[in-house]
Amino acid sequence: MDTESIIFTLGPLAITRPVVTTWAVMLGLTVLCAIATRRLKLDPGPFQTMLEGIVGTIHDAIDDTLPDYGVRLLPFIGTLWIFIAIANLVGVLPGASSPTGDLSTTGALAVLVFLSVHWFGIRGEGLRAYRSHYVQPSPIMLPFHIISEISRTVALAVRLFGNVMSLETAAILVLLVAGFLVPVPVLALHIVEALVQAYIFGMLALVYISGGIQSQQTRSSRIKAGVSS
Amino acid sequence: MQLDWTTFLLQIVNFLVLVWLLKRFLYRPVLDVIARRREGIEKALNDAREAETRAETLRQDYERKLAEQDSAQAADMARLGDELAAERSRRMAKLDAELAAEHERQLALVEKQTADAGRKAGDAARAAALNFVSRLLGRLSGAELDSRLVDMLIEDLATLPAKQLEALHDAAAAPDASLQLTTARPLSEADQTRLLSALNDALGRSLPMTKQIDPSMQSGLRVGIGPWMLAASLADELVFFRSGARRAC
């Protein structure tokens, strides 16, 4: 454990900077959303239109990838996008660091994605049916399937962590080496990269989940077709 | 780059809490308001479709009524045309009758005017003829014509009908009966003698006679016997001619 990043301890728990930053992000997001959605109108104003645009765009993106799953996956995928984008952008603020620049945070998110893939897959057809796709087309494929699941989860965590950490490190280095205004292009690149990485992470999560659901659907439809034929 | 399990677990919890918070404060309210708006839009669309359906029904109903009205109007127009033709025929017949009556009236008027003109022309012609005869006979009047008129009276007495002769006899039989002789000029003795002789023969007795001269008679004589008058004068003949000519017309 990096003892420098521990802010305080809560009993046996050592609360680190990424956790505190995450709480701050959560608090800000919750307060902002609570205020923004307190008086929603059927005839929306500019801010409500922007809010509906964000939620509608996320919903439509999910629905395009997984039709009829928009509402069900919106909380998880939408929160991934929003949280990661804001968490990435926090690093731009002076004196703050991105929670996603910590491997524990990105690992936690990747593990959640890993679990959600199986959660939504099992909810679709049940545990037995979902489990059987790991031995398809042959039981020999089981280790490869497991390795694939683990590797892509690790890749998910490391990709986000690596990108954010490298950007923050590069910005700090440029700031130390060069003058005050020189890091501005690097910070702009940081903003773009933060948004892109958030989009990539959320999109990959969506693709993985849709893969788990659709593999089940494909298999079940194949079985139904075989029974009917 | 190291994994802190405490942070790892807390971040998992944090993210799950954030998922719940955003679901509670962002996704659900926004999706609800979008759903309500879509519901309102759907309701408005349904209302609009119903209104369109009603409008279409009303339009079809209106067009049907319009077509019925057009057909009824066409029927009314045809009936009105027939009535107008019948009324025109009736009025034309009436007008023809009035024109015929007017024509007849005009013809009658023209005939009457023609008759009046003819009568006036006849009167003028008679007046001219009378004037001519009066001037001619006036120039011929004299003792000789008087004598000829006495002869004519004597001849007429001889040819009088029996009924008139009897009436003369009765008049002459009255005790105070007399003869009144009126002449245009004094008669000659011979004519006077012949006249008295003829009168006595016709009346069957001799009556006293009084004489009178009337130049307006132009020529000839008148003999009065009681209420009767025997005339053979030029004036009386001209009067007879005038009245006779008028009756002839």
CSV table of C-alpha atoms in Angstrom, one decimal:
chain,number,residue,atom,x,y,z
A,1,MET,CA,0.0,0.0,0.0
A,2,ASP,CA,1.2,3.5,-0.8
A,3,THR,CA,1.2,5.1,2.6
A,4,GLU,CA,1.5,8.6,1.1
A,5,SER,CA,-1.9,8.4,-0.4
A,6,ILE,CA,-3.7,7.5,2.8
A,7,ILE,CA,-5.7,10.5,3.9
A,8,PHE,CA,-7.1,9.0,7.1
A,9,THR,CA,-8.1,5.7,8.7
A,10,LEU,CA,-11.6,4.7,9.5
A,11,GLY,CA,-11.2,1.9,12.0
A,12,PRO,CA,-9.3,-0.9,10.1
A,13,LEU,CA,-9.9,0.9,6.8
A,14,ALA,CA,-7.3,3.2,5.4
A,15,ILE,CA,-9.0,5.8,3.3
A,16,THR,CA,-6.8,6.7,0.4
A,17,ARG,CA,-6.9,9.8,-1.9
A,18,PRO,CA,-8.7,8.1,-4.8
A,19,VAL,CA,-11.5,7.0,-2.4
A,20,VAL,CA,-11.9,10.5,-1.0
A,21,THR,CA,-11.8,12.0,-4.5
A,22,THR,CA,-14.4,9.4,-5.5
A,23,TRP,CA,-16.6,10.4,-2.6
A,24,ALA,CA,-16.3,14.0,-3.6
A,25,VAL,CA,-17.2,13.1,-7.2
A,26,MET,CA,-20.2,11.1,-5.9
A,27,LEU,CA,-21.3,13.9,-3.6
A,28,GLY,CA,-21.0,16.5,-6.4
A,29,LEU,CA,-22.8,14.3,-8.9
A,30,THR,CA,-25.6,13.4,-6.5
A,31,VAL,CA,-26.2,17.0,-5.4
A,32,LEU,CA,-26.0,18.2,-8.9
A,33,CYS,CA,-28.5,15.5,-10.2
A,34,ALA,CA,-30.8,16.0,-7.2
A,35,ILE,CA,-31.0,19.7,-7.8
A,36,ALA,CA,-31.3,19.3,-11.6
A,37,THR,CA,-34.0,16.7,-11.5
A,38,ARG,CA,-35.9,18.3,-8.6
A,39,ARG,CA,-38.3,20.1,-10.8
A,40,LEU,CA,-38.4,18.5,-14.2
A,41,LYS,CA,-40.9,19.9,-16.6
A,42,LEU,CA,-42.6,18.5,-19.7
A,43,ASP,CA,-41.5,21.7,-21.4
A,44,PRO,CA,-37.8,21.6,-20.7
A,45,GLY,CA,-35.4,24.5,-20.3
A,46,PRO,CA,-31.9,24.5,-21.6
A,47,PHE,CA,-30.3,22.7,-18.7
A,48,GLN,CA,-33.0,20.1,-18.6
A,49,THR,CA,-32.6,19.7,-22.3
A,50,MET,CA,-28.9,19.1,-21.9
A,51,LEU,CA,-29.6,16.6,-19.1
A,52,GLU,CA,-32.2,14.7,-21.2
A,53,GLY,CA,-29.7,14.8,-24.1
A,54,ILE,CA,-27.0,13.1,-22.0
A,55,VAL,CA,-29.3,10.4,-20.6
A,56,GLY,CA,-31.1,9.9,-24.0
A,57,THR,CA,-27.8,9.6,-25.8
A,58,ILE,CA,-26.5,7.0,-23.4
A,59,HIS,CA,-29.9,5.2,-23.5
A,60,ASP,CA,-29.8,5.2,-27.3
A,61,ALA,CA,-26.2,4.0,-27.5
A,62,ILE,CA,-27.1,1.0,-25.3
A,63,ASP,CA,-30.3,0.4,-27.2
A,64,ASP,CA,-28.4,0.4,-30.5
A,65,THR,CA,-26.0,-2.2,-29.2
A,66,LEU,CA,-28.5,-4.2,-27.2
A,67,PRO,CA,-32.1,-3.5,-28.3
A,68,ASP,CA,-34.6,-3.6,-25.5
A,69,TYR,CA,-31.8,-3.5,-22.8
A,70,GLY,CA,-31.6,0.3,-22.8
A,71,VAL,CA,-33.5,0.8,-19.6
A,72,ARG,CA,-32.0,-2.2,-17.8
A,73,LEU,CA,-28.3,-1.4,-18.6
A,74,LEU,CA,-28.6,2.4,-18.4
A,75,PRO,CA,-27.7,2.7,-14.7
A,76,PHE,CA,-24.6,0.6,-14.9
A,77,ILE,CA,-23.2,1.7,-18.3
A,78,GLY,CA,-24.3,5.3,-17.9
A,79,THR,CA,-22.7,5.5,-14.4
A,80,LEU,CA,-19.5,4.0,-15.9
A,81,TRP,CA,-19.4,6.7,-18.6
A,82,ILE,CA,-20.3,9.6,-16.3
A,83,PHE,CA,-18.1,8.6,-13.4
A,84,ILE,CA,-15.0,7.7,-15.4
A,85,ALA,CA,-15.3,10.9,-17.5
A,86,ILE,CA,-15.5,13.0,-14.4
A,87,ALA,CA,-13.0,11.0,-12.5
A,88,ASN,CA,-10.6,11.4,-15.4
A,89,LEU,CA,-11.2,15.1,-15.7
A,90,VAL,CA,-10.6,15.6,-12.0
A,91,GLY,CA,-6.9,15.2,-12.7
A,92,VAL,CA,-6.9,18.5,-14.7
A,93,LEU,CA,-7.8,20.4,-11.5
A,94,PRO,CA,-4.7,21.8,-9.7
A,95,GLY,CA,-3.8,19.7,-6.7
A,96,ALA,CA,-6.2,16.9,-7.5
A,97,SER,CA,-5.5,13.5,-9.0
A,98,SER,CA,-7.8,11.3,-10.9
A,99,PRO,CA,-9.2,8.3,-9.0
A,100,THR,CA,-8.9,6.4,-12.3
A,101,GLY,CA,-5.2,7.0,-12.1
A,102,ASP,CA,-5.1,4.4,-9.4
A,103,LEU,CA,-5.0,0.8,-10.3
A,104,SER,CA,-7.3,-0.1,-7.4
A,105,THR,CA,-10.1,2.0,-8.8
A,106,THR,CA,-9.8,0.9,-12.4
A,107,GLY,CA,-9.4,-2.7,-11.2
A,108,ALA,CA,-12.6,-2.3,-9.1
A,109,LEU,CA,-14.4,-1.0,-12.2
A,110,ALA,CA,-13.0,-3.8,-14.3
A,111,VAL,CA,-14.1,-6.4,-11.8
A,112,LEU,CA,-17.5,-4.8,-11.7
A,113,VAL,CA,-17.7,-5.1,-15.5
A,114,PHE,CA,-16.5,-8.7,-15.3
A,115,LEU,CA,-19.2,-9.5,-12.7
A,116,SER,CA,-21.9,-7.6,-14.6
A,117,VAL,CA,-21.2,-9.6,-17.7
A,118,HIS,CA,-22.0,-12.8,-15.9
A,119,TRP,CA,-24.8,-11.2,-13.9
A,120,PHE,CA,-26.7,-10.1,-17.0
A,121,GLY,CA,-25.8,-13.3,-18.8
A,122,ILE,CA,-27.1,-15.5,-16.0
A,123,ARG,CA,-30.2,-13.3,-15.6
A,124,GLY,CA,-31.0,-13.9,-19.2
A,125,GLU,CA,-31.1,-17.7,-19.4
A,126,GLY,CA,-30.2,-19.0,-16.0
A,127,LEU,CA,-26.9,-20.2,-14.5
A,128,ARG,CA,-26.9,-23.6,-16.2
A,129,ALA,CA,-27.5,-22.4,-19.6
A,130,TYR,CA,-25.0,-19.5,-19.2
A,131,ARG,CA,-22.3,-21.8,-17.8
A,132,SER,CA,-22.6,-24.1,-20.7
A,133,HIS,CA,-21.4,-21.6,-23.3
A,134,TYR,CA,-17.9,-21.8,-21.7
A,135,VAL,CA,-17.7,-25.4,-23.0
A,136,GLN,CA,-18.8,-24.5,-26.5
A,137,PRO,CA,-18.1,-25.6,-29.1
A,138,SER,CA,-15.9,-28.1,-27.1
A,139,PRO,CA,-15.0,-28.5,-23.4
A,140,ILE,CA,-11.4,-28.0,-24.5
A,141,MET,CA,-12.3,-24.3,-25.0
A,142,LEU,CA,-13.0,-23.9,-21.3
A,143,PRO,CA,-9.5,-22.7,-20.2
A,144,PHE,CA,-9.3,-20.4,-23.2
A,145,HIS,CA,-12.6,-18.9,-22.3
A,146,ILE,CA,-11.5,-18.3,-18.7
A,147,ILE,CA,-8.2,-16.9,-19.8
A,148,SER,CA,-10.0,-14.6,-22.2
A,149,GLU,CA,-12.3,-13.3,-19.5
A,150,ILE,CA,-9.5,-12.7,-17.1
A,151,SER,CA,-7.2,-11.1,-19.6
A,152,ARG,CA,-9.8,-8.7,-21.0
A,153,THR,CA,-10.7,-7.7,-17.5
A,154,VAL,CA,-7.1,-7.0,-16.6
A,155,ALA,CA,-6.7,-5.2,-19.9
A,156,LEU,CA,-9.7,-3.1,-19.2
A,157,ALA,CA,-8.3,-2.1,-15.8
A,158,VAL,CA,-4.7,-1.5,-16.9
A,159,ARG,CA,-5.7,0.4,-20.1
A,160,LEU,CA,-7.6,3.0,-18.2
A,161,PHE,CA,-5.1,3.2,-15.4
A,162,GLY,CA,-2.2,3.4,-17.8
A,163,ASN,CA,-3.7,6.1,-19.9
A,164,VAL,CA,-4.8,8.3,-17.1
A,165,MET,CA,-1.7,7.9,-15.0
A,166,SER,CA,0.6,8.5,-18.0
A,167,LEU,CA,-1.3,11.6,-19.0
A,168,GLU,CA,-1.1,12.9,-15.4
A,169,THR,CA,2.6,12.0,-15.2
A,170,ALA,CA,3.3,13.7,-18.5
A,171,ALA,CA,1.4,16.8,-17.5
A,172,ILE,CA,3.3,17.0,-14.2
A,173,LEU,CA,6.6,16.5,-15.9
A,174,VAL,CA,5.9,19.1,-18.5
A,175,LEU,CA,4.8,21.5,-15.8
A,176,LEU,CA,8.0,20.9,-13.9
A,177,VAL,CA,10.2,21.2,-16.9
A,178,ALA,CA,8.5,24.0,-18.8
A,179,GLY,CA,6.8,27.2,-17.9
A,180,PHE,CA,3.2,27.8,-16.8
A,181,LEU,CA,1.4,28.0,-20.2
A,182,VAL,CA,3.4,25.3,-22.0
A,183,PRO,CA,1.4,22.4,-20.3
A,184,VAL,CA,-1.9,23.8,-21.6
A,185,PRO,CA,-1.9,21.7,-24.8
A,186,VAL,CA,-1.0,18.7,-22.7
A,187,LEU,CA,-4.0,19.5,-20.4
A,188,ALA,CA,-6.3,19.9,-23.4
A,189,LEU,CA,-5.0,16.5,-24.7
A,190,HIS,CA,-5.7,15.2,-21.2
A,191,ILE,CA,-9.3,16.4,-21.4
A,192,VAL,CA,-9.8,14.7,-24.8
A,193,GLU,CA,-8.1,11.6,-23.7
A,194,ALA,CA,-10.2,11.5,-20.5
A,195,LEU,CA,-13.4,11.6,-22.4
A,196,VAL,CA,-12.2,9.1,-25.0
A,197,GLN,CA,-11.0,6.7,-22.3
A,198,ALA,CA,-14.3,7.0,-20.5
A,199,TYR,CA,-16.1,6.3,-23.7
A,200,ILE,CA,-13.9,3.3,-24.6
A,201,PHE,CA,-14.2,1.8,-21.1
A,202,GLY,CA,-18.0,2.1,-21.1
A,203,MET,CA,-18.3,0.9,-24.7
A,204,LEU,CA,-16.1,-2.1,-24.0
A,205,ALA,CA,-18.2,-2.9,-20.9
A,206,LEU,CA,-21.3,-2.7,-23.1
A,207,VAL,CA,-19.8,-4.9,-25.7
A,208,TYR,CA,-18.8,-7.5,-23.2
A,209,ILE,CA,-22.2,-7.5,-21.6
A,210,SER,CA,-23.9,-7.7,-24.9
A,211,GLY,CA,-21.5,-10.5,-25.9
A,212,GLY,CA,-22.6,-12.4,-22.8
A,213,ILE,CA,-26.3,-11.8,-23.4
A,214,GLN,CA,-26.2,-12.4,-27.1
A,215,SER,CA,-24.2,-15.6,-26.9
A,216,GLN,CA,-27.0,-16.8,-24.7
A,217,GLN,CA,-29.6,-15.6,-27.0
A,218,THR,CA,-27.9,-17.1,-30.0
A,219,ARG,CA,-27.5,-20.4,-28.3
A,220,SER,CA,-31.1,-20.5,-27.1
A,221,SER,CA,-32.4,-19.5,-30.5
A,222,ARG,CA,-30.3,-22.2,-32.0
A,223,ILE,CA,-31.7,-24.7,-29.6
A,224,LYS,CA,-35.2,-23.6,-30.4
A,225,ALA,CA,-34.6,-23.8,-34.1
A,226,GLY,CA,-33.2,-27.4,-33.6
A,227,VAL,CA,-36.2,-28.4,-31.6
A,228,SER,CA,-38.7,-27.0,-34.0
A,229,SER,CA,-36.9,-28.6,-37.0
B,1,MET,CA,1.4,0.7,-9.6
B,2,GLN,CA,0.1,-1.5,-6.9
B,3,LEU,CA,-3.3,-2.8,-5.9
B,4,ASP,CA,-4.7,-1.6,-2.6
B,5,TRP,CA,-7.4,-4.0,-1.6
B,6,THR,CA,-9.1,-1.6,0.8
B,7,THR,CA,-9.3,1.0,-1.9
B,8,PHE,CA,-10.3,-1.7,-4.4
B,9,LEU,CA,-13.2,-2.9,-2.2
B,10,LEU,CA,-14.3,0.7,-1.2
B,11,GLN,CA,-14.3,1.7,-4.9
B,12,ILE,CA,-16.5,-1.2,-5.7
B,13,VAL,CA,-18.9,-0.2,-3.0
B,14,ASN,CA,-18.6,3.5,-4.0
B,15,PHE,CA,-19.4,2.7,-7.6
B,16,LEU,CA,-22.4,0.6,-6.7
B,17,VAL,CA,-23.6,3.3,-4.4
B,18,LEU,CA,-23.1,5.8,-7.2
B,19,VAL,CA,-25.1,3.6,-9.5
B,20,TRP,CA,-27.9,3.6,-7.1
B,21,LEU,CA,-27.7,7.3,-6.5
B,22,LEU,CA,-27.6,8.2,-10.1
B,23,LYS,CA,-30.4,5.8,-10.8
B,24,ARG,CA,-32.4,7.4,-8.0
B,25,PHE,CA,-31.6,11.1,-8.8
B,26,LEU,CA,-30.8,11.1,-12.5
B,27,TYR,CA,-31.9,8.2,-14.7
B,28,ARG,CA,-35.3,7.5,-13.2
B,29,PRO,CA,-36.5,11.1,-13.1
B,30,VAL,CA,-35.2,11.9,-16.5
B,31,LEU,CA,-36.6,8.7,-18.0
B,32,ASP,CA,-39.9,9.3,-16.3
B,33,VAL,CA,-40.2,12.8,-17.6
B,34,ILE,CA,-39.2,11.6,-21.1
B,35,ALA,CA,-41.8,8.8,-20.8
B,36,ARG,CA,-44.4,11.3,-19.6
B,37,ARG,CA,-43.6,13.6,-22.5
B,38,ARG,CA,-43.7,10.7,-25.0
B,39,GLU,CA,-47.0,9.7,-23.4
B,40,GLY,CA,-48.3,13.3,-23.8
B,41,ILE,CA,-47.0,13.3,-27.4
B,42,GLU,CA,-48.7,9.9,-28.0
B,43,LYS,CA,-51.8,11.2,-26.5
B,44,ALA,CA,-51.7,14.4,-28.5
B,45,LEU,CA,-51.0,12.3,-31.6
B,46,ASN,CA,-53.9,10.0,-30.8
B,47,ASP,CA,-56.1,13.0,-30.2
B,48,ALA,CA,-54.9,14.4,-33.5
B,49,ARG,CA,-55.6,11.1,-35.2
B,50,GLU,CA,-59.0,11.0,-33.7
B,51,ALA,CA,-59.6,14.6,-34.6
B,52,GLU,CA,-58.4,13.8,-38.1
B,53,THR,CA,-60.7,10.8,-38.3
B,54,ARG,CA,-63.6,12.9,-37.1
B,55,ALA,CA,-62.6,15.6,-39.5
B,56,GLU,CA,-62.5,13.1,-42.3
B,57,THR,CA,-65.8,11.7,-41.3
B,58,LEU,CA,-67.2,15.2,-41.1
B,59,ARG,CA,-65.7,16.0,-44.5
B,60,GLN,CA,-67.2,12.9,-46.0
B,61,ASP,CA,-70.5,13.7,-44.4
B,62,TYR,CA,-70.3,17.2,-45.6
B,63,GLU,CA,-69.4,16.1,-49.1
B,64,ARG,CA,-72.3,13.6,-49.1
B,65,LYS,CA,-74.7,16.3,-47.9
B,66,LEU,CA,-73.3,18.6,-50.5
B,67,ALA,CA,-73.8,16.0,-53.2
B,68,GLU,CA,-77.4,15.5,-51.9
B,69,GLN,CA,-78.0,19.2,-51.9
B,70,ASP,CA,-76.6,19.5,-55.4
B,71,SER,CA,-78.9,16.7,-56.6
B,72,ALA,CA,-81.8,18.3,-54.8
B,73,GLN,CA,-80.9,21.7,-56.2
B,74,ALA,CA,-80.7,20.2,-59.7
B,75,ALA,CA,-84.1,18.6,-59.2
B,76,ASP,CA,-85.5,21.8,-57.9
B,77,MET,CA,-83.9,23.7,-60.8
B,78,ALA,CA,-85.4,21.2,-63.3
B,79,ARG,CA,-88.8,21.5,-61.6
B,80,LEU,CA,-88.5,25.3,-61.5
B,81,GLY,CA,-87.5,25.2,-65.2
B,82,ASP,CA,-90.6,23.1,-66.0
B,83,GLU,CA,-92.8,25.5,-63.9
B,84,LEU,CA,-91.2,28.4,-65.7
B,85,ALA,CA,-91.8,26.8,-69.1
B,86,ALA,CA,-95.4,26.1,-68.1
B,87,GLU,CA,-95.9,29.6,-66.8
B,88,ARG,CA,-94.3,31.1,-69.9
B,89,SER,CA,-96.6,29.0,-72.1
B,90,ARG,CA,-99.6,30.1,-70.0
B,91,ARG,CA,-98.6,33.7,-70.1
B,92,MET,CA,-97.8,33.5,-73.8
B,93,ALA,CA,-101.2,32.0,-74.5
B,94,LYS,CA,-102.8,34.7,-72.4
B,95,LEU,CA,-100.8,37.3,-74.2
B,96,ASP,CA,-101.7,35.8,-77.5
B,97,ALA,CA,-105.4,35.9,-76.4
B,98,GLU,CA,-105.0,39.5,-75.3
B,99,LEU,CA,-103.2,40.4,-78.5
B,100,ALA,CA,-106.0,38.7,-80.5
B,101,ALA,CA,-108.6,40.6,-78.5
B,102,GLU,CA,-106.7,43.8,-79.0
B,103,HIS,CA,-106.3,43.0,-82.7
B,104,GLU,CA,-110.1,42.4,-82.9
B,105,ARG,CA,-110.7,45.6,-80.9
B,106,GLN,CA,-108.4,47.5,-83.2
B,107,LEU,CA,-110.1,46.0,-86.2
B,108,ALA,CA,-113.5,46.9,-84.8
B,109,LEU,CA,-112.2,50.4,-84.1
B,110,VAL,CA,-110.8,50.7,-87.6
B,111,GLU,CA,-114.1,49.4,-89.0
B,112,LYS,CA,-116.0,51.9,-86.8
B,113,GLN,CA,-113.7,54.7,-87.9
B,114,THR,CA,-114.1,53.6,-91.5
B,115,ALA,CA,-117.9,53.4,-91.0
B,116,ASP,CA,-117.9,56.8,-89.4
B,117,ALA,CA,-115.7,58.2,-92.1
B,118,GLY,CA,-118.0,56.6,-94.7
B,119,ARG,CA,-121.1,57.9,-92.9
B,120,LYS,CA,-119.5,61.4,-92.8
B,121,ALA,CA,-118.6,61.1,-96.4
B,122,GLY,CA,-122.1,60.0,-97.2
B,123,ASP,CA,-123.6,62.8,-95.2
B,124,ALA,CA,-121.3,65.2,-97.0
B,125,ALA,CA,-122.2,63.6,-100.3
B,126,ARG,CA,-125.9,63.8,-99.5
B,127,ALA,CA,-125.5,67.4,-98.3
B,128,ALA,CA,-123.7,68.2,-101.5
B,129,ALA,CA,-126.3,66.3,-103.5
B,130,LEU,CA,-129.2,68.0,-101.6
B,131,ASN,CA,-127.5,71.3,-102.1
B,132,PHE,CA,-127.1,70.5,-105.7
B,133,VAL,CA,-130.7,69.3,-106.1
B,134,SER,CA,-132.0,72.2,-104.1
B,135,ARG,CA,-130.1,74.7,-106.2
B,136,LEU,CA,-131.1,72.9,-109.4
B,137,LEU,CA,-134.8,72.5,-108.5
B,138,GLY,CA,-134.8,76.0,-106.9
B,139,ARG,CA,-133.7,77.4,-110.3
B,140,LEU,CA,-136.4,75.2,-112.0
B,141,SER,CA,-139.1,76.3,-109.6
B,142,GLY,CA,-142.0,78.5,-111.0
B,143,ALA,CA,-145.6,78.5,-112.2
B,144,GLU,CA,-144.9,75.6,-114.6
B,145,LEU,CA,-143.4,73.5,-111.8
B,146,ASP,CA,-146.4,74.5,-109.6
B,147,SER,CA,-148.7,73.2,-112.3
B,148,ARG,CA,-146.8,70.0,-112.6
B,149,LEU,CA,-146.9,69.5,-108.9
B,150,VAL,CA,-150.7,70.1,-108.9
B,151,ASP,CA,-150.9,67.4,-111.6
B,152,MET,CA,-148.8,65.1,-109.4
B,153,LEU,CA,-151.0,65.7,-106.4
B,154,ILE,CA,-154.1,65.0,-108.5
B,155,GLU,CA,-152.5,61.7,-109.8
B,156,ASP,CA,-151.6,60.7,-106.2
B,157,LEU,CA,-155.1,61.3,-105.0
B,158,ALA,CA,-156.4,59.0,-107.7
B,159,THR,CA,-154.1,56.2,-106.6
B,160,LEU,CA,-154.4,56.6,-102.8
B,161,PRO,CA,-155.1,53.4,-100.9
B,162,ALA,CA,-158.6,52.8,-99.8
B,163,LYS,CA,-157.7,53.0,-96.1
B,164,GLN,CA,-156.2,56.5,-96.5
B,165,LEU,CA,-159.2,57.6,-98.6
B,166,GLU,CA,-161.5,56.5,-95.9
B,167,ALA,CA,-159.5,58.4,-93.3
B,168,LEU,CA,-159.7,61.5,-95.5
B,169,HIS,CA,-163.5,61.0,-95.9
B,170,ASP,CA,-163.8,60.8,-92.1
B,171,ALA,CA,-161.8,64.0,-91.7
B,172,ALA,CA,-163.9,65.8,-94.3
B,173,ALA,CA,-167.1,64.5,-92.7
B,174,ALA,CA,-166.4,66.6,-89.7
B,175,PRO,CA,-168.9,69.6,-89.4
B,176,ASP,CA,-166.2,72.2,-89.2
B,177,ALA,CA,-164.0,70.6,-91.8
B,178,SER,CA,-162.2,72.9,-94.3
B,179,LEU,CA,-159.3,72.9,-96.7
B,180,GLN,CA,-156.1,74.8,-95.9
B,181,LEU,CA,-154.2,75.4,-99.1
B,182,THR,CA,-150.7,76.6,-98.8
B,183,THR,CA,-148.6,77.5,-101.9
B,184,ALA,CA,-145.2,78.9,-102.7
B,185,ARG,CA,-146.9,81.4,-105.0
B,186,PRO,CA,-150.5,82.0,-106.1
B,187,LEU,CA,-151.9,79.2,-108.2
B,188,SER,CA,-153.4,79.9,-111.6
B,189,GLU,CA,-157.2,79.6,-111.9
B,190,ALA,CA,-157.0,76.5,-114.0
B,191,ASP,CA,-154.7,74.7,-111.6
B,192,GLN,CA,-156.8,75.8,-108.7
B,193,THR,CA,-160.0,74.5,-110.4
B,194,ARG,CA,-158.4,71.2,-111.3
B,195,LEU,CA,-157.2,70.8,-107.7
B,196,LEU,CA,-160.6,71.6,-106.2
B,197,SER,CA,-162.3,69.2,-108.6
B,198,ALA,CA,-160.0,66.4,-107.7
B,199,LEU,CA,-160.3,67.0,-104.0
B,200,ASN,CA,-164.1,67.1,-104.1
B,201,ASP,CA,-164.1,63.9,-106.0
B,202,ALA,CA,-161.7,62.3,-103.6
B,203,LEU,CA,-163.5,63.6,-100.4
B,204,GLY,CA,-167.0,63.2,-101.8
B,205,ARG,CA,-168.1,66.7,-100.8
B,206,SER,CA,-167.0,70.3,-101.3
B,207,LEU,CA,-165.3,72.0,-98.4
B,208,PRO,CA,-164.6,75.6,-97.7
B,209,MET,CA,-161.0,76.5,-98.5
B,210,THR,CA,-158.5,79.0,-97.1
B,211,LYS,CA,-155.4,80.0,-98.9
B,212,GLN,CA,-151.9,80.8,-97.7
B,213,ILE,CA,-148.6,81.7,-99.4
B,214,ASP,CA,-145.3,80.2,-98.0
B,215,PRO,CA,-142.3,81.1,-100.1
B,216,SER,CA,-140.1,78.6,-98.2
B,217,MET,CA,-141.9,75.8,-100.0
B,218,GLN,CA,-140.0,77.1,-103.2
B,219,SER,CA,-142.6,75.5,-105.4
B,220,GLY,CA,-145.8,73.3,-105.2
B,221,LEU,CA,-148.5,73.2,-102.5
B,222,ARG,CA,-149.9,71.6,-99.3
B,223,VAL,CA,-153.5,70.8,-98.7
B,224,GLY,CA,-154.6,70.4,-95.1
B,225,ILE,CA,-157.8,68.4,-94.3
B,226,GLY,CA,-158.4,68.2,-90.6
B,227,PRO,CA,-155.4,66.4,-89.1
B,228,TRP,CA,-154.3,65.2,-92.5
B,229,MET,CA,-151.9,66.9,-94.9
B,230,LEU,CA,-151.5,66.3,-98.6
B,231,ALA,CA,-148.2,67.7,-99.8
B,232,ALA,CA,-146.7,68.2,-103.2
B,233,SER,CA,-144.1,70.9,-102.7
B,234,LEU,CA,-140.5,71.1,-103.7
B,235,ALA,CA,-139.4,71.8,-100.1
B,236,ASP,CA,-141.2,68.8,-98.8
B,237,GLU,CA,-139.9,66.6,-101.6
B,238,LEU,CA,-136.4,67.7,-100.8
B,239,VAL,CA,-137.0,66.8,-97.1
B,240,PHE,CA,-138.3,63.5,-98.2
B,241,PHE,CA,-135.2,63.1,-100.4
B,242,ARG,CA,-132.9,63.9,-97.5
B,243,SER,CA,-134.6,61.5,-95.1
B,244,GLY,CA,-134.9,58.9,-97.7
B,245,ALA,CA,-131.3,59.1,-98.7
B,246,ARG,CA,-130.2,58.9,-95.0
B,247,ARG,CA,-132.3,55.8,-94.4
B,248,ALA,CA,-130.9,54.3,-97.6
B,249,CYS,CA,-127.4,54.7,-96.0
